[in-house]
CSV table of C-alpha atoms in Angstrom, one decimal:
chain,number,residue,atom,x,y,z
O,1041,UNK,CA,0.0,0.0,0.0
O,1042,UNK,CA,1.0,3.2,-1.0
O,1043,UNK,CA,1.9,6.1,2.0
O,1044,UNK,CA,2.4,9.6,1.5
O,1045,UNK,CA,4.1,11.5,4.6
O,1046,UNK,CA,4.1,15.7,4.2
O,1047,UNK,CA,6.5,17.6,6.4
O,1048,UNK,CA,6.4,19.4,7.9
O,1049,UNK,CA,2.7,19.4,8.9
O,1050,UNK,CA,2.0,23.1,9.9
O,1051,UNK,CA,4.6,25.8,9.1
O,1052,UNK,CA,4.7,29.7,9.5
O,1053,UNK,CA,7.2,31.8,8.2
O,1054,UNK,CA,8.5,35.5,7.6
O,1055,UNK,CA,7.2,37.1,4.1
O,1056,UNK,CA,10.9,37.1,1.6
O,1057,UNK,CA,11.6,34.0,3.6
O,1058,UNK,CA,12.8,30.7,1.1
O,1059,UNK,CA,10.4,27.6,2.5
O,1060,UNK,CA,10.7,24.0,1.2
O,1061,UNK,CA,8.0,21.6,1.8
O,1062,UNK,CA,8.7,17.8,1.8
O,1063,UNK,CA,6.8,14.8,0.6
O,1064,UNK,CA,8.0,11.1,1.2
O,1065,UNK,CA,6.0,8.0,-0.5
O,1066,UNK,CA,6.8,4.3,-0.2
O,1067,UNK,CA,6.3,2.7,-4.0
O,1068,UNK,CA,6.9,3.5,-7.3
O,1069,UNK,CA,5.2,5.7,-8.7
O,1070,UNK,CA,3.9,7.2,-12.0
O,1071,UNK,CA,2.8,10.4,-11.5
O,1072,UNK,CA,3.6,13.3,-8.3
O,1073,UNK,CA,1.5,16.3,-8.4
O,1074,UNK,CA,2.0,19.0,-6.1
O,1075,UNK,CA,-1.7,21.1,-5.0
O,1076,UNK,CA,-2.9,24.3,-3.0
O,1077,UNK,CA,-5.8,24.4,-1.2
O,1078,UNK,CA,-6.9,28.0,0.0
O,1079,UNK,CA,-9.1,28.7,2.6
O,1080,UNK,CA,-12.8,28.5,1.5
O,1081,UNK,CA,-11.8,24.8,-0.1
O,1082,UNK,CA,-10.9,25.1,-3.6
O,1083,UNK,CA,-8.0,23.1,-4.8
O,1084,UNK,CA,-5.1,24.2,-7.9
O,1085,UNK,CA,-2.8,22.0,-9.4
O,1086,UNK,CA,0.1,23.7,-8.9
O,1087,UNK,CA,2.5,21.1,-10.9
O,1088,UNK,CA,3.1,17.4,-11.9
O,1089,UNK,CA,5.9,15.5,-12.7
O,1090,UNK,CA,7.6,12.2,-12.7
O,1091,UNK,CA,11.4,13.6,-12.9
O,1092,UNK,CA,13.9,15.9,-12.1
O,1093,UNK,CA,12.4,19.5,-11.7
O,1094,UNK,CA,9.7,22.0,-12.5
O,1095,UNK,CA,9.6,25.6,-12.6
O,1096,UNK,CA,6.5,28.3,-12.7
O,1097,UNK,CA,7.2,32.0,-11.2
O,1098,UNK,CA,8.7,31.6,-8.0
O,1099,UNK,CA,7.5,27.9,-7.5
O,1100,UNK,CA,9.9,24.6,-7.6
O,1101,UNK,CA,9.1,21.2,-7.6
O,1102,UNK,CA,12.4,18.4,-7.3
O,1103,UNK,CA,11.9,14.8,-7.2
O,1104,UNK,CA,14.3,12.4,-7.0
O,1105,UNK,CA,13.2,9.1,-7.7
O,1106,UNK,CA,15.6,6.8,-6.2
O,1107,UNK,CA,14.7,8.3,-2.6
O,1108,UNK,CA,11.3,8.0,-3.0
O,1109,UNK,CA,11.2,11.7,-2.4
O,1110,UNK,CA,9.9,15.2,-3.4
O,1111,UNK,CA,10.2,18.8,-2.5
O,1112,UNK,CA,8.0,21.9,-2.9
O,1113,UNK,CA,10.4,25.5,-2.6
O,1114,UNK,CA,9.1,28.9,-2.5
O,1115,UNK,CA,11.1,32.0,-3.1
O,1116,UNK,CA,10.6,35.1,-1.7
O,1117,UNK,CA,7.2,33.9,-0.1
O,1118,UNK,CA,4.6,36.2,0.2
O,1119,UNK,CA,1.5,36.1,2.5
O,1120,UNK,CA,-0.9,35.5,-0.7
O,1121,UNK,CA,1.1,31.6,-0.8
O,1122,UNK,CA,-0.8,30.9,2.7
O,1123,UNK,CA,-2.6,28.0,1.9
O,1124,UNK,CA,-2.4,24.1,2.5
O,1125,UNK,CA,0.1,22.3,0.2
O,1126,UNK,CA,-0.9,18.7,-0.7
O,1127,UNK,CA,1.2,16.2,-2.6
O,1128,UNK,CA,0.2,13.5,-4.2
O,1129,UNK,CA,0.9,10.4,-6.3
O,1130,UNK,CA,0.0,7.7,-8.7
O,1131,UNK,CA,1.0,4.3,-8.1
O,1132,UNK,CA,3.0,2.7,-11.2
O,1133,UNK,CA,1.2,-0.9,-10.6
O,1134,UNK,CA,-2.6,1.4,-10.7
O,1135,UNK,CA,-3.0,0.7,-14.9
O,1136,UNK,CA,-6.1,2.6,-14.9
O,1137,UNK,CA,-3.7,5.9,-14.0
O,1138,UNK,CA,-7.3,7.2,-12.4
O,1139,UNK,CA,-6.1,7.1,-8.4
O,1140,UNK,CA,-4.0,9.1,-6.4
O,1141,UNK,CA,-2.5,8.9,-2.8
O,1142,UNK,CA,-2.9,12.1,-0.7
O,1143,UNK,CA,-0.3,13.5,1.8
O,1144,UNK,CA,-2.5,15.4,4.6
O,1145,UNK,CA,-1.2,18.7,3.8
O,1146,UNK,CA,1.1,21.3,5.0
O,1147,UNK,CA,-0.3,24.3,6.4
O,1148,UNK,CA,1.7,27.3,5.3
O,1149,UNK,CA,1.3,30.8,7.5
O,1150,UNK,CA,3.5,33.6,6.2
O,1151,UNK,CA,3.5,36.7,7.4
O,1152,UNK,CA,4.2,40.5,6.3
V,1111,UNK,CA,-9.4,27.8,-18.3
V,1112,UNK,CA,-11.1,24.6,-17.3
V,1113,UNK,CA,-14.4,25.0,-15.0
V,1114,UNK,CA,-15.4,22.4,-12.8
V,1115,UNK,CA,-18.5,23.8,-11.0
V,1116,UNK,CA,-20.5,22.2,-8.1
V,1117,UNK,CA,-23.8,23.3,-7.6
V,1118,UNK,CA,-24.0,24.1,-3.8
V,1119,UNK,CA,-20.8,25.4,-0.9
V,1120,UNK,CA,-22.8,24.7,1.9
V,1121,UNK,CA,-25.4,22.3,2.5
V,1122,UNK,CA,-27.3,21.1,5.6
V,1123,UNK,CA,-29.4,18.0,5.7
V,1124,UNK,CA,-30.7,15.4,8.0
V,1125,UNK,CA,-30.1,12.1,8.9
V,1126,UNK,CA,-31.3,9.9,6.6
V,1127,UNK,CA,-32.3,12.1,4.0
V,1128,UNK,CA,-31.4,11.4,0.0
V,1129,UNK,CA,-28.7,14.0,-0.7
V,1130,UNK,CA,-27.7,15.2,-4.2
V,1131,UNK,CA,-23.8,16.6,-5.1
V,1132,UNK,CA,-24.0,17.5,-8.5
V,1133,UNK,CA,-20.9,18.8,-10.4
V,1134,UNK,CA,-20.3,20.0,-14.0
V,1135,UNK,CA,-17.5,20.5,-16.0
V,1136,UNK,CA,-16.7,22.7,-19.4
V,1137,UNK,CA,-13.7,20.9,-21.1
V,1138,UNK,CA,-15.0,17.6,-22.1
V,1139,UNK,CA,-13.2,16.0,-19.8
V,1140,UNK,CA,-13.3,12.0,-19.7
V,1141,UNK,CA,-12.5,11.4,-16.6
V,1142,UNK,CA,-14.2,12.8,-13.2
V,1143,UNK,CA,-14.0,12.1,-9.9
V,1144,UNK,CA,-15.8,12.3,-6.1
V,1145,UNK,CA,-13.5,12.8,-3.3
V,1146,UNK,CA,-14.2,13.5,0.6
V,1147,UNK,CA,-12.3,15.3,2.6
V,1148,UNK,CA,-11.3,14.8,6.4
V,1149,UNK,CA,-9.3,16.7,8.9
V,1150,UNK,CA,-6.5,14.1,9.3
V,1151,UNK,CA,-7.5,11.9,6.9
V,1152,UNK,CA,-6.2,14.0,3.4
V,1153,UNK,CA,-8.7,13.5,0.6
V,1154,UNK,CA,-9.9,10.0,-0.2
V,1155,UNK,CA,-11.9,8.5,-3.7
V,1156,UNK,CA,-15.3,7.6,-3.0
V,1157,UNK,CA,-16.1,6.8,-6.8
V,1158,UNK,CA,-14.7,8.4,-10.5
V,1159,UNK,CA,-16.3,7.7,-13.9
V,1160,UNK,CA,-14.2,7.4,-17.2
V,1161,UNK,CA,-17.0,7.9,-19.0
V,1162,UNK,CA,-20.9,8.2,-19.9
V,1163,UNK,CA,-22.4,5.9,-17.6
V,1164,UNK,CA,-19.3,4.3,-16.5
V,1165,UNK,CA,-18.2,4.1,-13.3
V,1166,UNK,CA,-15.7,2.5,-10.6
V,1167,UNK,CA,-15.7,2.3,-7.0
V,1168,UNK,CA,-13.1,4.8,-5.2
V,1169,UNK,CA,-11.7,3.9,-1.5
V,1170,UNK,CA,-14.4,4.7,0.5
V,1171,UNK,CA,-18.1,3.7,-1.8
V,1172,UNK,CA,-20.1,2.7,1.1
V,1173,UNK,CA,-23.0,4.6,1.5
V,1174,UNK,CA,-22.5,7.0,-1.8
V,1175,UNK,CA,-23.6,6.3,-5.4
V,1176,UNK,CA,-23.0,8.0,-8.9
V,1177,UNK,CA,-24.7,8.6,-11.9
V,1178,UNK,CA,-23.3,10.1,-15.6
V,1179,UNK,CA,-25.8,10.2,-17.9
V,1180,UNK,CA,-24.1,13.4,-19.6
V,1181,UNK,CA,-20.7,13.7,-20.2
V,1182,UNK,CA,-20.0,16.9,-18.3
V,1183,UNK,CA,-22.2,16.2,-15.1
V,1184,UNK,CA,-21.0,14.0,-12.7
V,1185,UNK,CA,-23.6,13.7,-9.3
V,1186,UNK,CA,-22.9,12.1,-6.2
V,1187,UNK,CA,-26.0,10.4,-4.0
V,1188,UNK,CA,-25.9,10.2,-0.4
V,1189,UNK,CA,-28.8,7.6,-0.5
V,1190,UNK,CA,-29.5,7.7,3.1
V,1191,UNK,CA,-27.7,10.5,4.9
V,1192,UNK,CA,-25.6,10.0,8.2
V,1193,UNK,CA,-23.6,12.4,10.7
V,1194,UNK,CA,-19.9,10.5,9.4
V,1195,UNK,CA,-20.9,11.4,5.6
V,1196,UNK,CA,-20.3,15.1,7.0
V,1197,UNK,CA,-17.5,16.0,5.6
V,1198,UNK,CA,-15.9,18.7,2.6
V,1199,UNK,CA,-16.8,17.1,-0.8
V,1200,UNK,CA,-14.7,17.6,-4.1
V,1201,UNK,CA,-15.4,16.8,-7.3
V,1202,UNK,CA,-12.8,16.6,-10.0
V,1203,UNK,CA,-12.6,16.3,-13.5
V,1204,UNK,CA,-8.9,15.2,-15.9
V,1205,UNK,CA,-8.4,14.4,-19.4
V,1206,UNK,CA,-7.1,11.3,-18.7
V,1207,UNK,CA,-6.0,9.6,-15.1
V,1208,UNK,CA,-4.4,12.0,-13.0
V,1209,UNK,CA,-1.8,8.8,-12.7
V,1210,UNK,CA,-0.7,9.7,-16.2
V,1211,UNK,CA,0.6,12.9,-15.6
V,1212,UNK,CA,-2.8,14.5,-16.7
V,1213,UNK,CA,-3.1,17.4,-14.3
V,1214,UNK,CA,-6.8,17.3,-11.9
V,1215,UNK,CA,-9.5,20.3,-12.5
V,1216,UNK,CA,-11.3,20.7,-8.8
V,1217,UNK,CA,-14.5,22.6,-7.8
V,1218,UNK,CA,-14.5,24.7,-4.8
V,1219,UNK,CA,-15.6,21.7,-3.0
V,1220,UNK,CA,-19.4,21.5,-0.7
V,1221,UNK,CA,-18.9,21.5,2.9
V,1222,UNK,CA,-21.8,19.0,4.0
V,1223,UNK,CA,-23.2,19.0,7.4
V,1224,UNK,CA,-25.7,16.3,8.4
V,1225,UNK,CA,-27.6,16.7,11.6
């Protein structure tokens, strides 16, 4: 069975501050998407990817997949990136590609 | 942009009531999807549809049903409502499985409360 372990689970930080979120799963996989959830509920994908590293505005997504591992970077955050950060992933073995395994989140605070 | 709209954010009903979800998307999208979310818990698949009138059992069916008839509305039935089916409900809509590096579409999500 396929876990997904965020860390941290809750973190606050200083606006301009550089903040790395972390996401750990236990089988291969096909597919890691990184998502925000803003208060009020609504979800964005914020990126997907199944190698090496992704770029969009002052967003990063790394994943190396010999250590089963991801990351999640924000330069210069701002207190507009508050929001919960969920990663997720496909399992390799799942052939109909149409589930996903959910981290809980990471709550990210950051303040002016 | 892609619009994934669900047709109510807040919703009270009572226990044992018939409760409808319904959700609509605008890129005809194959694939759509019913997930619950839980403090704790992170979101879990309660059933997703690859097409008209197809559907598959997510992780957690008990209790829910589906129904596609159209190809951009997806609904979710709480045949007989109880207090644990409160909970924030998503529905989500892909071109093909999100698996497959096909990025997920969500609605702002319906925050059920059953009493």
């Amino acid at each position: 069975k396929n876990e997904v372990e965020q860390s941290p689970q809750n973190l606050t930080a200083q606006e301009g501050e550089f903040i790395t979120i972390n996401c750990s799963y236990s089988v291969g996989i096909s597919a890691l998407h990184w998502l925000q959830q803003h208060p009020g509920g609504g979800i964005v994908s914020l990126f997907m990817l199944s190698s090496g590293k992704k770029k969009h505005g002052r967003l990063i997504a790394t994943i190396n997949i010999q250590e089963k591992h991801s990351s999640l970077h924000i330069t210069a955050s701002h207190p507009r990136d508050s929001a919960v950060y969920i990663c997720a992933v496909g399992d390799e073995k799942e052939t109909s590609g149409s589930r996903l395994t959910f981290g809980e989140g990471t709550q990210l605070t950051v303040n002016p | 942009d892609v619009k994934v709209t669900q047709s109510s954010r807040y919703l009270v009903k009572r226990t044992g009531e018939k409760v409808f979800l319904e959700c609509v998307q605008d890129m005809d999208h194959e694939n759509m999807f019913w997930y619950r979310q839980d403090p704790g818990l992170g979101l879990r698949l309660i059933y997703f549809s690859y097409d008209v009138k197809m559907k598959e059992k997510g992780d957690i069916p008990e209790g829910y049903s589906v129904s596609r008839e159209k190809k951009e509305r997806f609904s979710l039935i709480l045949e007989s409502a109880s207090t644990n089916q409160t909970s924030m409900y998503l529905c989500a809509s892909s071109t093909y499985g999100p698996g497959w590096n096909s990025p997920l579409h969500f609605g702002n999500g319906t925050r059920l409360t059953v009493t």
